Amino acid sequence: MKLKLILPLFLLLTYFTAFSQERTAGPTPDAKGTIKVSVMYPYAEGKNFNMDYYETKHMPMVAGFLGSNLIKYTIEKGIASGIPNQPMPFMAIGTFYVKSLSDYQAAIGPNRDAIRADFPNYTNITPVILVSEVVK
Amino acid sequence: MKLKLILPLFLLLTYFTAFSQERTAGPTPDAKGTIKVSVMYPYAEGKNFNMDYYETKHMPMVAGFLGSNLIKYTIEKGIASGIPNQPMPFMAIGTFYVKSLSDYQAAIGPNRDAIRADFPNYTNITPVILVSEVVK
């Protein structure tokens, strides 16, 4: 085959590869209906939270239990309340974006004791947990 | 110019266009240090929340005040508590991902009355607001 034929074919191939990668990125956290499980650590006087341990040990451990059901997970650190003269509502929030709530529950159930036993390694806060659905 | 020259050049151009679009996507909500302002509507008996109005009227109005400081905004709808026998902590959460907290405050300040005046159109809940920073 001559070069003048090979080059266009090569470029055509890479061109479609580039665009198809964008299209086939799989489920995204922004997709309407995606399930979020948010583990929220309320702020209060005398409470502590070791973000380094949470980020490098605890969250990777829990994420590891979830397998392919996990789309991604995020961690955020509370900075302030958005309302003057009100206390910051949460010190930290860890969120799992999953495809299926029942698969999440089935994966966490047998590991609940291990997860709870790790709490004292990074915090003395009892978290609240919100299960929500992405609307937008 | 002959076709055998034009075609490779055209494909080369679209090829680089495709890849450069991926690289220059701008600040992403996942970037460490991104500021999140989460407006959280606590669940309680007798409280109501009109998600349709919130999604189609209220959030677009507030987002419009933020201009280019806004990276994106999300809306989530509370489904359940993640802890058995505990009430669902929030009925809804709206989150603005912004580049700068001070720019956010400067944009919201002059519009605070308009924003609050819109509350009764979709809810009787007084929200709590968390300002947080993306860790991961």
mmCIF file of C-alpha atoms in Angstrom:
data_model
loop_
_atom_site.group_PDB
_atom_site.id
_atom_site.type_symbol
_atom_site.label_atom_id
_atom_site.label_comp_id
_atom_site.label_asym_id
_atom_site.label_seq_id
_atom_site.Cartn_x
_atom_site.Cartn_y
_atom_site.Cartn_z
ATOM 1 C CA MET A 1 0.000 0.000 0.000
ATOM 2 C CA LYS A 2 1.290 3.431 -0.800
ATOM 3 C CA LEU A 3 1.901 6.112 1.796
ATOM 4 C CA LYS A 4 -0.754 8.404 0.360
ATOM 5 C CA LEU A 5 -3.325 5.737 1.215
ATOM 6 C CA ILE A 6 -1.935 4.654 4.603
ATOM 7 C CA LEU A 7 -1.719 8.141 6.107
ATOM 8 C CA PRO A 8 -5.381 9.085 5.628
ATOM 9 C CA LEU A 9 -6.474 5.691 6.945
ATOM 10 C CA PHE A 10 -4.274 6.071 10.021
ATOM 11 C CA LEU A 11 -5.573 9.550 10.706
ATOM 12 C CA LEU A 12 -9.162 8.443 10.165
ATOM 13 C CA LEU A 13 -8.661 5.678 12.705
ATOM 14 C CA THR A 14 -7.130 7.923 15.386
ATOM 15 C CA TYR A 15 -9.831 10.516 14.708
ATOM 16 C CA PHE A 16 -12.646 8.056 15.434
ATOM 17 C CA THR A 17 -10.724 6.624 18.384
ATOM 18 C CA ALA A 18 -10.453 10.089 19.930
ATOM 19 C CA PHE A 19 -14.150 10.893 19.574
ATOM 20 C CA SER A 20 -15.396 7.450 20.557
ATOM 21 C CA GLN A 21 -13.367 7.626 23.806
ATOM 22 C CA GLU A 22 -15.355 10.701 24.771
ATOM 23 C CA ARG A 23 -18.651 8.987 23.987
ATOM 24 C CA THR A 24 -17.991 5.663 25.706
ATOM 25 C CA ALA A 25 -16.702 6.992 29.035
ATOM 26 C CA GLY A 26 -19.260 4.871 30.920
ATOM 27 C CA PRO A 27 -21.609 6.010 33.704
ATOM 28 C CA THR A 28 -20.715 9.461 34.966
ATOM 29 C CA PRO A 29 -21.402 10.852 38.464
ATOM 30 C CA ASP A 30 -23.446 13.623 36.813
ATOM 31 C CA ALA A 31 -25.936 11.218 35.242
ATOM 32 C CA LYS A 32 -29.517 11.768 36.441
ATOM 33 C CA GLY A 33 -30.564 8.918 38.731
ATOM 34 C CA THR A 34 -27.049 8.046 39.949
ATOM 35 C CA ILE A 35 -27.139 7.047 43.627
ATOM 36 C CA LYS A 36 -24.998 8.996 46.104
ATOM 37 C CA VAL A 37 -24.245 7.706 49.593
ATOM 38 C CA SER A 38 -22.917 10.659 51.611
ATOM 39 C CA VAL A 39 -21.278 9.976 54.970
ATOM 40 C CA MET A 40 -21.446 13.312 56.793
ATOM 41 C CA TYR A 41 -19.474 14.152 59.938
ATOM 42 C CA PRO A 42 -21.276 16.889 61.934
ATOM 43 C CA TYR A 43 -19.089 19.596 63.413
ATOM 44 C CA ALA A 44 -19.196 20.242 67.162
ATOM 45 C CA GLU A 45 -16.867 21.574 69.862
ATOM 46 C CA GLY A 46 -14.380 18.941 71.013
ATOM 47 C CA LYS A 47 -14.732 16.833 67.891
ATOM 48 C CA ASN A 48 -11.729 15.893 65.790
ATOM 49 C CA PHE A 49 -11.159 14.503 62.332
ATOM 50 C CA ASN A 50 -7.894 13.266 60.808
ATOM 51 C CA MET A 51 -8.310 14.055 57.115
ATOM 52 C CA ASP A 52 -5.006 12.464 56.142
ATOM 53 C CA TYR A 53 -5.968 9.065 57.609
ATOM 54 C CA TYR A 54 -9.474 9.353 56.140
ATOM 55 C CA GLU A 55 -8.146 10.077 52.649
ATOM 56 C CA THR A 56 -5.283 7.572 52.588
ATOM 57 C CA LYS A 57 -6.665 4.667 54.662
ATOM 58 C CA HIS A 58 -10.376 4.693 55.509
ATOM 59 C CA MET A 59 -11.971 5.775 52.221
ATOM 60 C CA PRO A 60 -9.785 3.530 50.020
ATOM 61 C CA MET A 61 -10.706 0.595 52.294
ATOM 62 C CA VAL A 62 -14.455 1.200 51.967
ATOM 63 C CA ALA A 63 -14.145 1.916 48.226
ATOM 64 C CA GLY A 64 -12.379 -1.430 47.887
ATOM 65 C CA PHE A 65 -15.466 -3.248 49.232
ATOM 66 C CA LEU A 66 -17.673 -1.751 46.490
ATOM 67 C CA GLY A 67 -16.013 -3.167 43.388
ATOM 68 C CA SER A 68 -17.412 -2.293 39.980
ATOM 69 C CA ASN A 69 -20.591 -0.839 41.505
ATOM 70 C CA LEU A 70 -18.528 2.231 42.498
ATOM 71 C CA ILE A 71 -18.501 4.983 39.852
ATOM 72 C CA LYS A 72 -16.248 7.245 41.932
ATOM 73 C CA TYR A 73 -15.918 8.646 45.413
ATOM 74 C CA THR A 74 -15.248 12.155 46.619
ATOM 75 C CA ILE A 75 -14.004 13.712 49.857
ATOM 76 C CA GLU A 76 -14.687 17.259 50.992
ATOM 77 C CA LYS A 77 -13.440 19.191 53.989
ATOM 78 C CA GLY A 78 -15.744 21.654 55.756
ATOM 79 C CA ILE A 79 -14.380 25.222 55.849
ATOM 80 C CA ALA A 80 -17.225 27.352 57.176
ATOM 81 C CA SER A 81 -20.954 27.827 57.438
ATOM 82 C CA GLY A 82 -22.404 29.777 54.538
ATOM 83 C CA ILE A 83 -24.672 31.616 57.000
ATOM 84 C CA PRO A 84 -23.086 34.264 59.288
ATOM 85 C CA ASN A 85 -23.022 33.420 63.026
ATOM 86 C CA GLN A 86 -23.991 29.795 62.437
ATOM 87 C CA PRO A 87 -21.613 26.930 63.173
ATOM 88 C CA MET A 88 -20.158 24.965 60.255
ATOM 89 C CA PRO A 89 -22.603 22.059 59.766
ATOM 90 C CA PHE A 90 -20.070 19.352 58.801
ATOM 91 C CA MET A 91 -16.332 18.841 59.322
ATOM 92 C CA ALA A 92 -16.060 16.416 56.427
ATOM 93 C CA ILE A 93 -18.185 14.500 53.940
ATOM 94 C CA GLY A 94 -17.243 11.354 52.025
ATOM 95 C CA THR A 95 -19.490 10.425 49.110
ATOM 96 C CA PHE A 96 -19.779 7.205 47.117
ATOM 97 C CA TYR A 97 -21.386 7.450 43.670
ATOM 98 C CA VAL A 98 -22.786 3.997 42.892
ATOM 99 C CA LYS A 99 -24.820 2.351 40.152
ATOM 100 C CA SER A 100 -27.028 0.314 42.503
ATOM 101 C CA LEU A 101 -28.112 0.983 46.091
ATOM 102 C CA SER A 102 -28.927 -2.682 46.755
ATOM 103 C CA ASP A 103 -25.476 -3.739 45.504
ATOM 104 C CA TYR A 104 -23.945 -1.082 47.788
ATOM 105 C CA GLN A 105 -25.872 -2.431 50.785
ATOM 106 C CA ALA A 106 -24.964 -6.036 49.920
ATOM 107 C CA ALA A 107 -21.276 -5.086 49.723
ATOM 108 C CA ILE A 108 -21.201 -2.993 52.925
ATOM 109 C CA GLY A 109 -23.295 -5.333 55.109
ATOM 110 C CA PRO A 110 -20.648 -8.035 55.734
ATOM 111 C CA ASN A 111 -17.963 -5.338 56.230
ATOM 112 C CA ARG A 112 -19.865 -3.005 58.568
ATOM 113 C CA ASP A 113 -17.946 -4.077 61.680
ATOM 114 C CA ALA A 114 -14.567 -3.522 59.974
ATOM 115 C CA ILE A 115 -15.687 -0.079 58.793
ATOM 116 C CA ARG A 116 -16.947 0.965 62.258
ATOM 117 C CA ALA A 117 -13.853 -0.420 63.970
ATOM 118 C CA ASP A 118 -11.763 1.987 61.857
ATOM 119 C CA PHE A 119 -13.705 5.117 62.998
ATOM 120 C CA PRO A 120 -11.606 5.761 66.167
ATOM 121 C CA ASN A 121 -8.476 5.846 63.984
ATOM 122 C CA TYR A 122 -9.553 9.187 62.484
ATOM 123 C CA THR A 123 -12.504 10.676 64.360
ATOM 124 C CA ASN A 124 -14.694 10.774 67.475
ATOM 125 C CA ILE A 125 -17.716 11.939 65.453
ATOM 126 C CA THR A 126 -20.755 9.722 64.770
ATOM 127 C CA PRO A 127 -21.655 10.365 61.135
ATOM 128 C CA VAL A 128 -25.088 10.767 59.588
ATOM 129 C CA ILE A 129 -25.640 9.121 56.218
ATOM 130 C CA LEU A 130 -27.766 10.461 53.375
ATOM 131 C CA VAL A 131 -28.778 8.302 50.432
ATOM 132 C CA SER A 132 -29.729 10.593 47.563
ATOM 133 C CA GLU A 133 -30.303 10.568 43.834
ATOM 134 C CA VAL A 134 -28.666 12.879 41.295
ATOM 135 C CA VAL A 135 -31.320 15.178 39.804
ATOM 136 C CA LYS A 136 -28.872 17.399 37.918
ATOM 137 C CA MET B 1 -4.546 21.482 -4.299
ATOM 138 C CA LYS B 2 -5.189 17.851 -5.076
ATOM 139 C CA LEU B 3 -7.564 15.674 -3.075
ATOM 140 C CA LYS B 4 -4.782 13.358 -1.850
ATOM 141 C CA LEU B 5 -3.226 16.366 -0.075
ATOM 142 C CA ILE B 6 -6.426 17.944 1.197
ATOM 143 C CA LEU B 7 -7.812 14.805 2.848
ATOM 144 C CA PRO B 8 -4.812 14.096 5.139
ATOM 145 C CA LEU B 9 -4.666 17.766 6.150
ATOM 146 C CA PHE B 10 -8.364 17.807 6.975
ATOM 147 C CA LEU B 11 -8.078 14.637 9.042
ATOM 148 C CA LEU B 12 -4.987 15.939 10.808
ATOM 149 C CA LEU B 13 -6.863 19.098 11.756
ATOM 150 C CA THR B 14 -9.924 17.265 13.128
ATOM 151 C CA TYR B 15 -7.611 14.861 14.957
ATOM 152 C CA PHE B 16 -5.867 17.656 16.859
ATOM 153 C CA THR B 17 -9.157 19.453 17.431
ATOM 154 C CA ALA B 18 -10.597 16.325 19.058
ATOM 155 C CA PHE B 19 -7.672 15.816 21.430
ATOM 156 C CA SER B 20 -7.154 19.487 22.298
ATOM 157 C CA GLN B 21 -10.815 19.752 23.350
ATOM 158 C CA GLU B 22 -10.198 17.073 25.938
ATOM 159 C CA ARG B 23 -7.102 18.787 27.287
ATOM 160 C CA THR B 24 -8.459 22.336 27.537
ATOM 161 C CA ALA B 25 -11.701 21.513 29.337
ATOM 162 C CA GLY B 26 -10.939 24.114 32.033
ATOM 163 C CA PRO B 27 -11.321 23.746 35.835
ATOM 164 C CA THR B 28 -13.138 20.564 36.776
ATOM 165 C CA PRO B 29 -15.318 20.039 39.883
ATOM 166 C CA ASP B 30 -13.000 17.188 40.890
ATOM 167 C CA ALA B 31 -9.926 19.422 41.189
ATOM 168 C CA LYS B 32 -8.457 19.493 44.693
ATOM 169 C CA GLY B 33 -9.132 22.856 46.330
ATOM 170 C CA THR B 34 -12.311 23.619 44.369
ATOM 171 C CA ILE B 35 -14.836 25.399 46.603
ATOM 172 C CA LYS B 36 -18.273 23.860 47.090
ATOM 173 C CA VAL B 37 -21.209 25.784 48.529
ATOM 174 C CA SER B 38 -23.868 23.236 49.518
ATOM 175 C CA VAL B 39 -27.352 24.473 50.372
ATOM 176 C CA MET B 40 -28.886 21.665 52.408
ATOM 177 C CA TYR B 41 -32.594 21.336 53.203
ATOM 178 C CA PRO B 42 -33.095 19.297 56.418
ATOM 179 C CA TYR B 43 -35.919 16.781 56.395
ATOM 180 C CA ALA B 44 -38.620 16.994 59.048
ATOM 181 C CA GLU B 45 -42.308 16.089 59.410
ATOM 182 C CA GLY B 46 -44.590 18.656 57.772
ATOM 183 C CA LYS B 47 -41.883 20.060 55.534
ATOM 184 C CA ASN B 48 -42.291 20.209 51.781
ATOM 185 C CA PHE B 49 -40.029 20.743 48.804
ATOM 186 C CA ASN B 50 -41.021 21.284 45.158
ATOM 187 C CA MET B 51 -38.123 19.742 43.227
ATOM 188 C CA ASP B 52 -39.502 20.772 39.833
ATOM 189 C CA TYR B 53 -39.596 24.469 40.752
ATOM 190 C CA TYR B 54 -36.168 24.207 42.418
ATOM 191 C CA GLU B 55 -34.619 22.612 39.328
ATOM 192 C CA THR B 56 -36.251 24.749 36.652
ATOM 193 C CA LYS B 57 -36.542 28.174 38.373
ATOM 194 C CA HIS B 58 -34.636 28.665 41.629
ATOM 195 C CA MET B 59 -31.268 27.064 40.884
ATOM 196 C CA PRO B 60 -30.936 28.540 37.361
ATOM 197 C CA MET B 61 -31.685 32.001 38.868
ATOM 198 C CA VAL B 62 -28.955 31.691 41.518
ATOM 199 C CA ALA B 63 -26.516 30.151 39.017
ATOM 200 C CA GLY B 64 -27.149 33.158 36.774
ATOM 201 C CA PHE B 65 -25.855 35.501 39.495
ATOM 202 C CA LEU B 66 -22.497 33.663 39.649
ATOM 203 C CA GLY B 67 -21.240 34.228 36.097
ATOM 204 C CA SER B 68 -17.889 32.757 35.095
ATOM 205 C CA ASN B 69 -16.978 31.969 38.732
ATOM 206 C CA LEU B 70 -19.399 29.006 38.545
ATOM 207 C CA ILE B 71 -17.771 25.748 37.412
ATOM 208 C CA LYS B 72 -21.018 23.786 37.633
ATOM 209 C CA TYR B 73 -23.924 23.154 39.959
ATOM 210 C CA THR B 74 -25.599 19.942 41.031
ATOM 211 C CA ILE B 75 -28.950 19.017 42.573
ATOM 212 C CA GLU B 76 -29.643 15.886 44.571
ATOM 213 C CA LYS B 77 -32.867 14.555 46.041
ATOM 214 C CA GLY B 78 -32.833 12.772 49.413
ATOM 215 C CA ILE B 79 -34.162 9.210 49.265
ATOM 216 C CA ALA B 80 -33.385 7.696 52.677
ATOM 217 C CA SER B 81 -31.102 7.646 55.652
ATOM 218 C CA GLY B 82 -28.173 5.292 55.256
ATOM 219 C CA ILE B 83 -28.605 4.246 58.897
ATOM 220 C CA PRO B 84 -31.595 2.026 59.821
ATOM 221 C CA ASN B 85 -34.273 3.653 62.010
ATOM 222 C CA GLN B 86 -32.843 7.144 61.550
ATOM 223 C CA PRO B 87 -34.740 9.856 59.664
ATOM 224 C CA MET B 88 -33.409 10.983 56.291
ATOM 225 C CA PRO B 89 -31.111 13.932 57.093
ATOM 226 C CA PHE B 90 -31.882 16.103 54.028
ATOM 227 C CA MET B 91 -34.757 16.362 51.554
ATOM 228 C CA ALA B 92 -32.595 18.051 48.935
ATOM 229 C CA ILE B 93 -29.148 19.573 48.432
ATOM 230 C CA GLY B 94 -28.101 22.108 45.823
ATOM 231 C CA THR B 95 -24.352 22.582 45.349
ATOM 232 C CA PHE B 96 -22.407 25.298 43.549
ATOM 233 C CA TYR B 97 -18.817 24.472 42.537
ATOM 234 C CA VAL B 98 -16.970 27.793 42.287
ATOM 235 C CA LYS B 99 -13.431 28.992 41.610
ATOM 236 C CA SER B 100 -13.446 31.678 44.299
ATOM 237 C CA LEU B 101 -15.384 31.938 47.573
ATOM 238 C CA SER B 102 -14.955 35.726 47.794
ATOM 239 C CA ASP B 103 -16.293 36.144 44.233
ATOM 240 C CA TYR B 104 -19.236 33.918 45.203
ATOM 241 C CA GLN B 105 -19.987 36.058 48.253
ATOM 242 C CA ALA B 106 -19.629 39.277 46.230
ATOM 243 C CA ALA B 107 -22.088 37.960 43.629
ATOM 244 C CA ILE B 108 -24.665 36.632 46.119
ATOM 245 C CA GLY B 109 -24.608 39.603 48.556
ATOM 246 C CA PRO B 110 -26.594 42.090 46.443
ATOM 247 C CA ASN B 111 -29.046 39.320 45.401
ATOM 248 C CA ARG B 112 -29.679 37.749 48.821
ATOM 249 C CA ASP B 113 -33.139 39.302 49.203
ATOM 250 C CA ALA B 114 -34.246 38.060 45.773
ATOM 251 C CA ILE B 115 -32.971 34.557 46.583
ATOM 252 C CA ARG B 116 -34.717 34.421 49.973
ATOM 253 C CA ALA B 117 -37.930 35.850 48.546
ATOM 254 C CA ASP B 118 -38.031 32.847 46.187
ATOM 255 C CA PHE B 119 -37.851 30.249 49.024
ATOM 256 C CA PRO B 120 -41.643 30.119 49.704
ATOM 257 C CA ASN B 121 -42.190 29.255 46.022
ATOM 258 C CA TYR B 122 -40.706 25.787 46.550
ATOM 259 C CA THR B 123 -40.208 25.028 50.256
ATOM 260 C CA ASN B 124 -40.989 25.835 53.888
ATOM 261 C CA ILE B 125 -37.581 24.545 55.032
ATOM 262 C CA THR B 126 -34.819 26.847 56.287
ATOM 263 C CA PRO B 127 -31.618 25.502 54.725
ATOM 264 C CA VAL B 128 -28.191 25.093 56.309
ATOM 265 C CA ILE B 129 -25.212 26.011 54.161
ATOM 266 C CA LEU B 130 -21.839 24.275 54.143
ATOM 267 C CA VAL B 131 -18.794 25.836 52.509
ATOM 268 C CA SER B 132 -16.285 23.081 51.815
ATOM 269 C CA GLU B 133 -13.186 22.342 49.810
ATOM 270 C CA VAL B 134 -12.667 19.381 47.473
ATOM 271 C CA VAL B 135 -10.004 17.055 48.942
ATOM 272 C CA LYS B 136 -10.531 14.270 46.401
#
